[in-house]
């Protein structure tokens, strides 16, 4: 890569301009290829070879880009690991199995060409000849059309295959996406080897969230310094955030990482009712006190004081008239039912935990000490990380809604709200 100045000459967006990833009118039609190029310009600085892999990996490393799918792994390290392998392949993960999240669907619906830019760019960096784009069924036609438009333009040498994702919560985990592509079973696993060593078809496989790939396409155009003009030193750049629950205008927004939680909520029109708690990061995230979180920066470092994280970029606002224990019980039952069922901690442990937590939430006879013991028995012992996410959610609920445990043990709850706050899909027919 050349100097920052050469990047800036090609920059179509000011360094501090938001949104970067989306057109301002999020609810409109997807950008065509021509509109996309008019907004962002071509990839690569003036007079430089935009496809030299070492330079691009170094630039991504300087930018400090981390994954936007929830794990937050450094993007440059993934690129370098896969680039070192033989005959690699790239997978763009737009599964978004999280029921409360919409950020990947919105990105693919409005800026599909930016995602495809990033996917193709990643393929060039690692030396892959094919990209597989796995997307939620609601945006499949849009992504198909965007890929076809690129093909008609005649400038694409990387083969792009688009697939519909499995409709499961666990299907968005990287190994589950690879298994879905390969054999139609979205089974996650944490067993070695790493996907960067042996993934799809036994080949080194780069799996990046679609937002991560869109950010990669921006870095290739404008450079690391431009990327770092917003965000924090530890976690630079922008990110997409889904805001829902007790807010006036639930929707997806792009924010500079480190924006205060209160300011992020204001982007959704502010709270529609007094708030008691926020669920941060998604259904594998953490409940936190709304008051305690309000002035904290929405970043991994900023939320660490509450043992929370930005996760998949989600803030769900819980009003005072709702019951956090009841809401958590609904989510935990859903997560237990969504288990891949490949190990005891998931098949038996999560089902038992969900039942015990449900009894606690409903004020029926329950055993809190038994529940805590079960949480310790499944944490870190699953074939994948599904049990760990459930444990994290429950432990945060027990901490934040602890004062209500005594009330529920006596058979009553102070909540007056009857409508559910957190979205849960219909129970799967077995």
Tab-separated table of C-alpha atoms in Angstrom:
chain	number	residue	atom	x	y	z
A	1	UNK	CA	0.000	0.000	0.000
A	2	UNK	CA	1.036	3.553	-0.600
A	3	UNK	CA	0.828	6.444	1.809
A	4	UNK	CA	-2.329	7.689	3.427
A	5	UNK	CA	-2.298	10.723	1.106
A	6	UNK	CA	-2.713	8.509	-1.965
A	7	UNK	CA	-5.656	6.785	-0.305
A	8	UNK	CA	-7.286	10.079	0.510
A	9	UNK	CA	-7.121	11.243	-3.110
A	10	UNK	CA	-9.438	8.385	-4.036
A	11	UNK	CA	-11.694	8.670	-0.992
A	12	UNK	CA	-15.331	9.122	-1.893
A	13	UNK	CA	-16.336	9.505	1.734
A	14	UNK	CA	-14.921	11.892	4.302
A	15	UNK	CA	-12.979	10.071	7.002
A	16	UNK	CA	-15.455	10.986	9.742
A	17	UNK	CA	-18.577	10.585	7.584
A	18	UNK	CA	-21.267	8.170	8.733
A	19	UNK	CA	-22.821	6.030	7.532
A	20	UNK	CA	-19.880	4.515	5.725
A	21	UNK	CA	-21.361	1.120	4.945
A	22	UNK	CA	-24.889	2.144	4.058
A	23	UNK	CA	-26.647	4.804	2.034
A	24	UNK	CA	-28.284	7.417	4.230
A	25	UNK	CA	-31.766	6.157	3.253
A	26	UNK	CA	-31.472	2.683	4.740
A	27	UNK	CA	-35.015	1.756	3.756
A	28	UNK	CA	-34.494	2.202	0.005
A	29	UNK	CA	-33.515	-0.108	-2.826
A	30	UNK	CA	-30.120	-1.846	-3.033
A	31	UNK	CA	-27.399	0.179	-4.706
A	32	UNK	CA	-26.747	-0.933	-8.270
A	33	UNK	CA	-23.180	-1.601	-9.346
A	34	UNK	CA	-23.026	1.806	-11.026
A	35	UNK	CA	-24.444	3.569	-7.964
A	36	UNK	CA	-22.050	1.648	-5.749
A	37	UNK	CA	-19.020	2.727	-7.786
A	38	UNK	CA	-20.257	6.303	-7.891
A	39	UNK	CA	-20.489	6.354	-4.086
A	40	UNK	CA	-17.255	4.557	-3.235
A	41	UNK	CA	-15.047	4.711	-6.319
A	42	UNK	CA	-12.689	1.944	-7.448
A	43	UNK	CA	-10.701	-0.166	-5.022
A	44	UNK	CA	-7.060	0.759	-4.478
A	45	UNK	CA	-5.045	3.988	-4.234
A	46	UNK	CA	-3.945	5.900	-7.324
A	47	UNK	CA	-0.926	4.393	-9.062
A	48	UNK	CA	-0.683	1.318	-6.843
A	49	UNK	CA	-1.355	-2.373	-7.427
A	50	UNK	CA	-4.487	-2.928	-5.297
A	51	UNK	CA	-4.114	-6.706	-5.288
A	52	UNK	CA	-0.666	-7.187	-3.716
A	53	UNK	CA	-1.585	-9.448	-0.821
A	54	UNK	CA	1.228	-8.574	1.595
A	55	UNK	CA	0.516	-4.861	1.352
A	56	UNK	CA	-3.216	-5.335	1.856
A	57	UNK	CA	-2.771	-7.605	4.859
A	58	UNK	CA	-0.409	-5.054	6.383
A	59	UNK	CA	-2.922	-2.267	5.755
A	60	UNK	CA	-5.745	-4.257	7.357
A	61	UNK	CA	-3.470	-4.928	10.314
A	62	UNK	CA	-2.685	-1.215	10.663
A	63	UNK	CA	-6.392	-0.443	10.439
A	64	UNK	CA	-7.068	-2.737	13.391
A	65	UNK	CA	-10.135	-4.296	11.767
A	66	UNK	CA	-11.743	-6.987	13.902
A	67	UNK	CA	-14.549	-9.357	13.003
A	68	UNK	CA	-18.059	-7.938	13.146
A	69	UNK	CA	-19.832	-11.263	13.586
A	70	UNK	CA	-19.460	-11.399	17.358
A	71	UNK	CA	-16.081	-12.976	18.124
A	72	UNK	CA	-14.041	-9.864	17.283
A	73	UNK	CA	-10.987	-11.759	15.957
A	74	UNK	CA	-8.337	-9.630	14.173
A	75	UNK	CA	-9.134	-9.770	10.446
A	76	UNK	CA	-5.513	-9.489	9.295
A	77	UNK	CA	-4.507	-12.589	11.269
A	78	UNK	CA	-7.239	-14.630	9.594
A	79	UNK	CA	-6.208	-13.370	6.151
A	80	UNK	CA	-2.547	-14.167	6.750
A	81	UNK	CA	-3.280	-17.651	8.091
A	82	UNK	CA	-5.408	-18.646	5.096
A	83	UNK	CA	-3.044	-16.990	2.588
A	84	UNK	CA	-0.304	-19.313	3.814
A	85	UNK	CA	-2.294	-22.398	2.785
A	86	UNK	CA	-2.796	-24.230	-0.509
A	87	UNK	CA	-5.876	-23.721	-2.737
A	88	UNK	CA	-7.920	-21.759	-0.188
A	89	UNK	CA	-11.567	-20.737	-0.432
A	90	UNK	CA	-13.478	-17.748	0.972
A	91	UNK	CA	-16.884	-17.866	2.672
A	92	UNK	CA	-18.899	-14.704	3.290
A	93	UNK	CA	-21.089	-15.362	6.320
A	94	UNK	CA	-24.411	-13.533	6.156
A	95	UNK	CA	-26.369	-16.210	8.004
A	96	UNK	CA	-27.473	-13.977	10.888
A	97	UNK	CA	-29.293	-16.660	12.845
A	98	UNK	CA	-29.680	-14.319	15.829
A	99	UNK	CA	-33.458	-13.573	15.947
A	100	UNK	CA	-32.992	-10.095	17.422
A	101	UNK	CA	-30.348	-8.951	14.929
A	102	UNK	CA	-30.976	-7.351	11.525
A	103	UNK	CA	-27.685	-5.637	10.769
A	104	UNK	CA	-26.354	-8.169	8.229
A	105	UNK	CA	-29.695	-8.377	6.450
A	106	UNK	CA	-29.879	-4.590	6.189
A	107	UNK	CA	-26.304	-4.400	4.888
A	108	UNK	CA	-26.948	-7.041	2.230
A	109	UNK	CA	-30.273	-5.458	1.286
A	110	UNK	CA	-28.779	-1.991	0.753
A	111	UNK	CA	-25.066	-2.450	-0.031
A	112	UNK	CA	-24.670	-5.936	-1.519
A	113	UNK	CA	-21.940	-4.786	-3.907
A	114	UNK	CA	-19.783	-3.545	-1.023
A	115	UNK	CA	-19.981	-6.981	0.602
A	116	UNK	CA	-19.151	-8.684	-2.701
A	117	UNK	CA	-16.238	-6.256	-3.157
A	118	UNK	CA	-14.867	-7.366	0.181
A	119	UNK	CA	-15.428	-11.053	-0.513
A	120	UNK	CA	-13.678	-10.880	-3.888
A	121	UNK	CA	-10.898	-8.787	-2.402
A	122	UNK	CA	-10.404	-11.350	0.372
A	123	UNK	CA	-10.222	-14.085	-2.271
A	124	UNK	CA	-7.521	-12.176	-4.131
A	125	UNK	CA	-5.572	-11.596	-0.928
A	126	UNK	CA	-5.509	-15.276	0.078
A	127	UNK	CA	-5.211	-16.642	-3.470
A	128	UNK	CA	-8.685	-18.181	-3.736
A	129	UNK	CA	-10.566	-18.605	-7.008
A	130	UNK	CA	-14.036	-18.986	-5.497
A	131	UNK	CA	-16.246	-17.198	-2.988
A	132	UNK	CA	-19.308	-18.759	-1.379
A	133	UNK	CA	-21.768	-16.200	-0.010
A	134	UNK	CA	-24.208	-17.659	2.534
A	135	UNK	CA	-27.130	-15.356	3.299
A	136	UNK	CA	-30.443	-15.226	5.119
A	137	UNK	CA	-33.338	-16.266	2.901
A	138	UNK	CA	-34.904	-12.791	3.076
A	139	UNK	CA	-32.040	-11.228	1.076
A	140	UNK	CA	-31.134	-14.133	-1.219
A	141	UNK	CA	-32.715	-12.614	-4.334
A	142	UNK	CA	-30.963	-9.280	-3.768
A	143	UNK	CA	-27.543	-10.904	-3.460
A	144	UNK	CA	-28.198	-13.160	-6.451
A	145	UNK	CA	-29.055	-10.089	-8.522
A	146	UNK	CA	-25.940	-8.235	-7.345
A	147	UNK	CA	-23.690	-11.182	-8.242
A	148	UNK	CA	-25.337	-11.478	-11.651
A	149	UNK	CA	-24.823	-7.779	-12.292
A	150	UNK	CA	-21.106	-8.146	-11.605
A	151	UNK	CA	-20.968	-11.124	-13.956
A	152	UNK	CA	-22.658	-9.149	-16.733
A	153	UNK	CA	-20.152	-6.348	-16.254
A	154	UNK	CA	-17.468	-8.847	-17.299
A	155	UNK	CA	-14.815	-7.692	-14.860
A	156	UNK	CA	-15.106	-10.464	-12.273
A	157	UNK	CA	-12.530	-13.259	-12.376
A	158	UNK	CA	-13.456	-14.739	-9.003
A	159	UNK	CA	-16.373	-17.181	-9.111
A	160	UNK	CA	-19.208	-16.184	-6.756
A	161	UNK	CA	-21.686	-18.768	-5.496
A	162	UNK	CA	-24.667	-17.631	-3.419
A	163	UNK	CA	-26.439	-19.976	-1.002
A	164	UNK	CA	-29.353	-19.663	1.400
A	165	UNK	CA	-28.323	-20.153	5.028
A	166	UNK	CA	-29.775	-22.763	7.332
A	167	UNK	CA	-32.590	-21.378	9.469
A	168	UNK	CA	-31.018	-22.160	12.831
A	169	UNK	CA	-29.457	-20.122	15.621
A	170	UNK	CA	-26.293	-22.260	15.633
A	171	UNK	CA	-25.989	-22.034	11.838
A	172	UNK	CA	-24.119	-18.734	11.935
A	173	UNK	CA	-21.036	-20.092	13.711
A	174	UNK	CA	-18.145	-20.351	11.236
A	175	UNK	CA	-17.705	-24.132	11.387
A	176	UNK	CA	-21.467	-24.628	11.119
A	177	UNK	CA	-21.523	-22.516	7.944
A	178	UNK	CA	-18.781	-24.685	6.435
A	179	UNK	CA	-20.604	-27.903	7.374
A	180	UNK	CA	-23.831	-26.495	5.905
A	181	UNK	CA	-22.139	-25.740	2.583
A	182	UNK	CA	-20.420	-29.112	2.502
A	183	UNK	CA	-23.050	-31.591	3.666
A	184	UNK	CA	-26.227	-29.660	4.486
A	185	UNK	CA	-25.857	-30.004	8.271
A	186	UNK	CA	-25.257	-26.743	10.189
A	187	UNK	CA	-23.255	-28.369	12.981
A	188	UNK	CA	-20.791	-26.150	14.878
A	189	UNK	CA	-17.691	-27.560	16.487
A	190	UNK	CA	-14.722	-26.199	18.369
A	191	UNK	CA	-12.501	-29.209	17.652
A	192	UNK	CA	-9.234	-28.758	15.750
A	193	UNK	CA	-8.004	-28.317	13.084
A	194	UNK	CA	-8.809	-24.667	12.495
A	195	UNK	CA	-10.807	-23.749	9.404
A	196	UNK	CA	-7.802	-21.729	8.229
A	197	UNK	CA	-5.922	-25.045	8.063
A	198	UNK	CA	-8.623	-27.436	6.863
A	199	UNK	CA	-12.146	-26.308	6.195
A	200	UNK	CA	-14.397	-26.620	3.149
A	201	UNK	CA	-13.371	-29.691	1.162
A	202	UNK	CA	-10.294	-30.029	3.344
A	203	UNK	CA	-8.972	-26.720	1.995
A	204	UNK	CA	-7.876	-23.681	4.027
A	205	UNK	CA	-11.046	-21.624	4.440
A	206	UNK	CA	-11.501	-17.980	5.326
A	207	UNK	CA	-14.903	-17.343	6.927
A	208	UNK	CA	-15.662	-13.680	7.488
A	209	UNK	CA	-18.895	-11.987	8.496
A	210	UNK	CA	-20.360	-9.913	5.658
A	211	UNK	CA	-19.911	-6.666	7.585
A	212	UNK	CA	-16.244	-7.494	8.132
A	213	UNK	CA	-15.840	-7.967	4.387
A	214	UNK	CA	-17.587	-4.665	3.649
A	215	UNK	CA	-15.179	-2.938	6.037
A	216	UNK	CA	-12.286	-4.663	4.262
A	217	UNK	CA	-13.451	-3.172	0.965
A	218	UNK	CA	-13.427	0.305	2.532
A	219	UNK	CA	-9.924	-0.124	3.940
A	220	UNK	CA	-8.644	-1.211	0.522
A	221	UNK	CA	-10.087	1.975	-0.970
A	222	UNK	CA	-9.254	4.556	1.666
A	223	UNK	CA	-6.562	3.111	3.915
A	224	UNK	CA	-5.938	2.476	7.571
A	225	UNK	CA	-5.738	6.108	8.666
A	226	UNK	CA	-9.117	6.857	7.106
A	227	UNK	CA	-10.610	3.797	8.816
A	228	UNK	CA	-9.232	4.868	12.205
A	229	UNK	CA	-10.675	8.387	11.954
A	230	UNK	CA	-13.664	7.068	13.916
A	231	UNK	CA	-13.829	4.536	16.723
A	232	UNK	CA	-11.387	4.034	19.582
A	233	UNK	CA	-7.635	3.339	19.485
A	234	UNK	CA	-8.263	-0.195	20.772
A	235	UNK	CA	-11.282	-0.855	18.543
A	236	UNK	CA	-11.200	1.487	15.546
A	237	UNK	CA	-13.798	2.034	12.865
A	238	UNK	CA	-17.554	1.951	12.701
A	239	UNK	CA	-20.011	-0.877	13.241
A	240	UNK	CA	-23.637	-1.680	12.539
A	241	UNK	CA	-25.882	-1.945	15.583
A	242	UNK	CA	-29.416	-3.334	15.837
A	243	UNK	CA	-31.462	-1.379	18.386
A	244	UNK	CA	-34.786	-2.848	19.503
A	245	UNK	CA	-37.146	-3.207	22.417
A	246	UNK	CA	-38.465	-0.182	24.294
A	247	UNK	CA	-37.207	2.470	21.865
A	248	UNK	CA	-39.267	4.777	19.688
A	249	UNK	CA	-37.706	3.814	16.352
A	250	UNK	CA	-36.239	0.285	16.408
A	251	UNK	CA	-33.805	-0.078	13.526
A	252	UNK	CA	-30.212	-0.651	12.420
A	253	UNK	CA	-27.739	2.225	12.750
A	254	UNK	CA	-24.073	2.593	11.926
A	255	UNK	CA	-22.114	4.085	14.802
A	256	UNK	CA	-18.543	5.030	15.572
A	257	UNK	CA	-17.313	2.401	18.010
A	258	UNK	CA	-17.026	4.010	21.428
A	259	UNK	CA	-20.191	6.097	21.089
A	260	UNK	CA	-21.934	6.148	24.472
A	261	UNK	CA	-24.744	3.676	24.994
A	262	UNK	CA	-27.135	6.536	25.723
A	263	UNK	CA	-26.246	8.225	22.438
A	264	UNK	CA	-26.741	4.984	20.535
A	265	UNK	CA	-30.220	4.671	22.036
A	266	UNK	CA	-30.960	8.255	20.996
A	267	UNK	CA	-30.364	7.258	17.367
A	268	UNK	CA	-33.433	5.047	17.725
A	269	UNK	CA	-35.488	7.958	19.016
A	270	UNK	CA	-34.614	7.303	22.634
A	271	UNK	CA	-36.413	5.091	25.107
A	272	UNK	CA	-40.164	4.744	24.668
A	273	UNK	CA	-40.585	3.971	28.378
A	274	UNK	CA	-38.443	4.030	31.535
A	275	UNK	CA	-35.779	1.357	31.205
A	276	UNK	CA	-34.541	-1.135	33.778
A	277	UNK	CA	-31.963	-3.105	31.784
A	278	UNK	CA	-30.281	-3.579	28.419
A	279	UNK	CA	-29.304	-6.806	26.702
A	280	UNK	CA	-25.987	-6.107	24.981
A	281	UNK	CA	-24.395	-8.184	22.238
A	282	UNK	CA	-27.236	-10.575	21.448
A	283	UNK	CA	-28.668	-13.756	22.929
A	284	UNK	CA	-25.161	-14.887	23.844
A	285	UNK	CA	-24.595	-11.470	25.395
A	286	UNK	CA	-25.157	-9.967	28.816
A	287	UNK	CA	-27.902	-8.155	30.680
A	288	UNK	CA	-26.713	-4.918	32.270
A	289	UNK	CA	-28.372	-2.203	34.310
A	290	UNK	CA	-29.656	0.549	31.998
A	291	UNK	CA	-28.452	3.214	34.425
A	292	UNK	CA	-24.998	1.689	34.831
A	293	UNK	CA	-24.491	1.327	31.066
A	294	UNK	CA	-25.891	4.674	29.887
A	295	UNK	CA	-22.658	6.681	29.905
A	296	UNK	CA	-20.311	3.847	28.960
A	297	UNK	CA	-18.791	3.671	25.471
A	298	UNK	CA	-20.259	0.975	23.248
A	299	UNK	CA	-16.987	-0.865	22.753
A	300	UNK	CA	-15.520	-4.074	24.086
A	301	UNK	CA	-13.160	-2.217	26.427
A	302	UNK	CA	-15.829	0.249	27.527
A	303	UNK	CA	-18.354	-2.452	28.446
A	304	UNK	CA	-15.851	-4.775	30.109
A	305	UNK	CA	-16.463	-3.082	33.468
A	306	UNK	CA	-19.964	-4.622	33.368
A	307	UNK	CA	-18.653	-7.957	32.079
A	308	UNK	CA	-20.360	-7.216	28.755
A	309	UNK	CA	-19.260	-6.914	25.131
A	310	UNK	CA	-20.531	-5.460	21.863
A	311	UNK	CA	-20.863	-9.017	20.505
A	312	UNK	CA	-22.891	-9.087	17.310
A	313	UNK	CA	-23.789	-5.408	17.646
A	314	UNK	CA	-27.146	-5.465	19.414
A	315	UNK	CA	-28.861	-3.403	22.107
A	316	UNK	CA	-32.252	-4.572	23.376
A	317	UNK	CA	-33.950	-2.168	25.780
A	318	UNK	CA	-36.064	-3.725	28.537
A	319	UNK	CA	-38.754	-1.433	30.016
A	320	UNK	CA	-39.476	-1.277	33.733
A	321	UNK	CA	-42.886	-2.874	33.307
A	322	UNK	CA	-41.416	-6.077	31.811
A	323	UNK	CA	-39.841	-8.986	33.684
A	324	UNK	CA	-36.222	-9.697	32.893
A	325	UNK	CA	-36.449	-13.197	34.346
A	326	UNK	CA	-39.423	-14.083	32.138
A	327	UNK	CA	-37.729	-12.620	29.039
A	328	UNK	CA	-34.555	-14.547	29.789
A	329	UNK	CA	-36.490	-17.767	30.352
A	330	UNK	CA	-38.059	-17.422	26.899
A	331	UNK	CA	-34.657	-16.916	25.270
A	332	UNK	CA	-33.039	-19.768	27.195
A	333	UNK	CA	-35.788	-22.194	26.178
A	334	UNK	CA	-35.341	-21.101	22.552
A	335	UNK	CA	-31.562	-21.557	22.759
A	336	UNK	CA	-31.932	-24.994	24.351
A	337	UNK	CA	-34.269	-26.050	21.537
A	338	UNK	CA	-31.827	-24.677	18.948
A	339	UNK	CA	-28.956	-26.853	20.168
A	340	UNK	CA	-27.229	-28.991	17.561
A	341	UNK	CA	-27.731	-31.885	19.983
A	342	UNK	CA	-24.260	-33.336	19.453
A	343	UNK	CA	-23.131	-33.535	23.090
A	344	UNK	CA	-24.504	-34.130	26.573
A	345	UNK	CA	-24.100	-30.548	27.855
A	346	UNK	CA	-26.383	-29.361	25.044
A	347	UNK	CA	-28.799	-32.274	24.659
A	348	UNK	CA	-29.473	-32.788	28.340
A	349	UNK	CA	-27.831	-29.957	30.242
A	350	UNK	CA	-29.408	-27.018	28.421
A	351	UNK	CA	-32.853	-28.628	28.427
A	352	UNK	CA	-32.676	-29.165	32.186
A	353	UNK	CA	-31.349	-25.648	32.749
A	354	UNK	CA	-34.104	-24.141	30.606
A	355	UNK	CA	-36.740	-26.030	32.578
A	356	UNK	CA	-35.338	-25.000	35.956
A	357	UNK	CA	-35.001	-21.370	34.887
A	358	UNK	CA	-38.569	-21.417	33.574
A	359	UNK	CA	-39.835	-22.644	36.946
A	360	UNK	CA	-37.885	-19.893	38.681
A	361	UNK	CA	-39.286	-17.222	36.346
A	362	UNK	CA	-42.845	-18.461	36.816
A	363	UNK	CA	-42.586	-18.538	40.601
A	364	UNK	CA	-42.936	-22.303	40.807
A	365	UNK	CA	-40.866	-24.489	43.094
A	366	UNK	CA	-37.275	-24.276	41.900
A	367	UNK	CA	-33.744	-24.748	43.181
A	368	UNK	CA	-31.387	-21.825	42.493
A	369	UNK	CA	-28.360	-23.629	43.910
A	370	UNK	CA	-29.042	-26.586	41.618
A	371	UNK	CA	-29.341	-24.222	38.651
A	372	UNK	CA	-26.004	-22.614	39.458
A	373	UNK	CA	-24.371	-26.029	39.777
A	374	UNK	CA	-25.707	-27.088	36.383
A	375	UNK	CA	-24.374	-23.895	34.822
A	376	UNK	CA	-20.896	-24.765	36.071
A	377	UNK	CA	-21.216	-28.308	34.764
A	378	UNK	CA	-21.965	-27.317	31.151
A	379	UNK	CA	-19.780	-24.212	30.901
A	380	UNK	CA	-16.778	-24.910	28.662
A	381	UNK	CA	-17.634	-28.585	28.237
A	382	UNK	CA	-19.673	-28.626	25.053
A	383	UNK	CA	-18.668	-29.823	21.596
A	384	UNK	CA	-19.121	-26.193	20.545
A	385	UNK	CA	-19.579	-22.911	22.387
A	386	UNK	CA	-23.376	-22.964	22.401
A	387	UNK	CA	-23.636	-23.950	26.096
A	388	UNK	CA	-21.129	-21.231	27.039
A	389	UNK	CA	-23.286	-18.528	25.463
A	390	UNK	CA	-26.383	-19.718	27.311
A	391	UNK	CA	-24.488	-19.778	30.611
A	392	UNK	CA	-23.245	-16.234	30.057
A	393	UNK	CA	-26.782	-14.969	29.433
A	394	UNK	CA	-28.230	-16.697	32.504
A	395	UNK	CA	-25.469	-15.589	34.863
A	396	UNK	CA	-25.937	-11.983	33.788
A	397	UNK	CA	-29.698	-12.274	34.334
A	398	UNK	CA	-29.208	-13.689	37.830
A	399	UNK	CA	-26.891	-10.779	38.634
A	400	UNK	CA	-29.018	-7.959	37.189
A	401	UNK	CA	-32.445	-9.291	38.164
A	402	UNK	CA	-31.283	-10.812	41.461
A	403	UNK	CA	-33.581	-8.642	43.616
A	404	UNK	CA	-36.597	-10.169	41.861
A	405	UNK	CA	-35.641	-13.756	42.656
A	406	UNK	CA	-37.168	-13.523	46.125
A	407	UNK	CA	-40.410	-12.137	44.707
A	408	UNK	CA	-40.681	-14.970	42.199
A	409	UNK	CA	-39.929	-17.529	44.907
A	410	UNK	CA	-42.991	-16.179	46.731
A	411	UNK	CA	-45.084	-16.568	43.587
A	412	UNK	CA	-45.455	-13.006	42.395
A	413	UNK	CA	-43.820	-10.618	39.936
A	414	UNK	CA	-43.874	-6.816	39.774
A	415	UNK	CA	-44.108	-6.754	35.951
A	416	UNK	CA	-47.342	-5.419	34.437
A	417	UNK	CA	-46.406	-5.753	30.756
A	418	UNK	CA	-47.995	-8.673	28.919
A	419	UNK	CA	-46.329	-8.307	25.489
A	420	UNK	CA	-42.967	-9.988	24.891
A	421	UNK	CA	-39.965	-7.709	24.344
A	422	UNK	CA	-37.395	-10.025	22.761
A	423	UNK	CA	-38.282	-11.745	19.460
A	424	UNK	CA	-38.401	-15.538	19.547
A	425	UNK	CA	-39.191	-17.600	16.397
A	426	UNK	CA	-41.933	-20.212	16.595
A	427	UNK	CA	-40.805	-23.419	18.270
A	428	UNK	CA	-39.290	-25.837	15.775
A	429	UNK	CA	-41.329	-28.935	14.957
A	430	UNK	CA	-39.224	-32.006	15.735
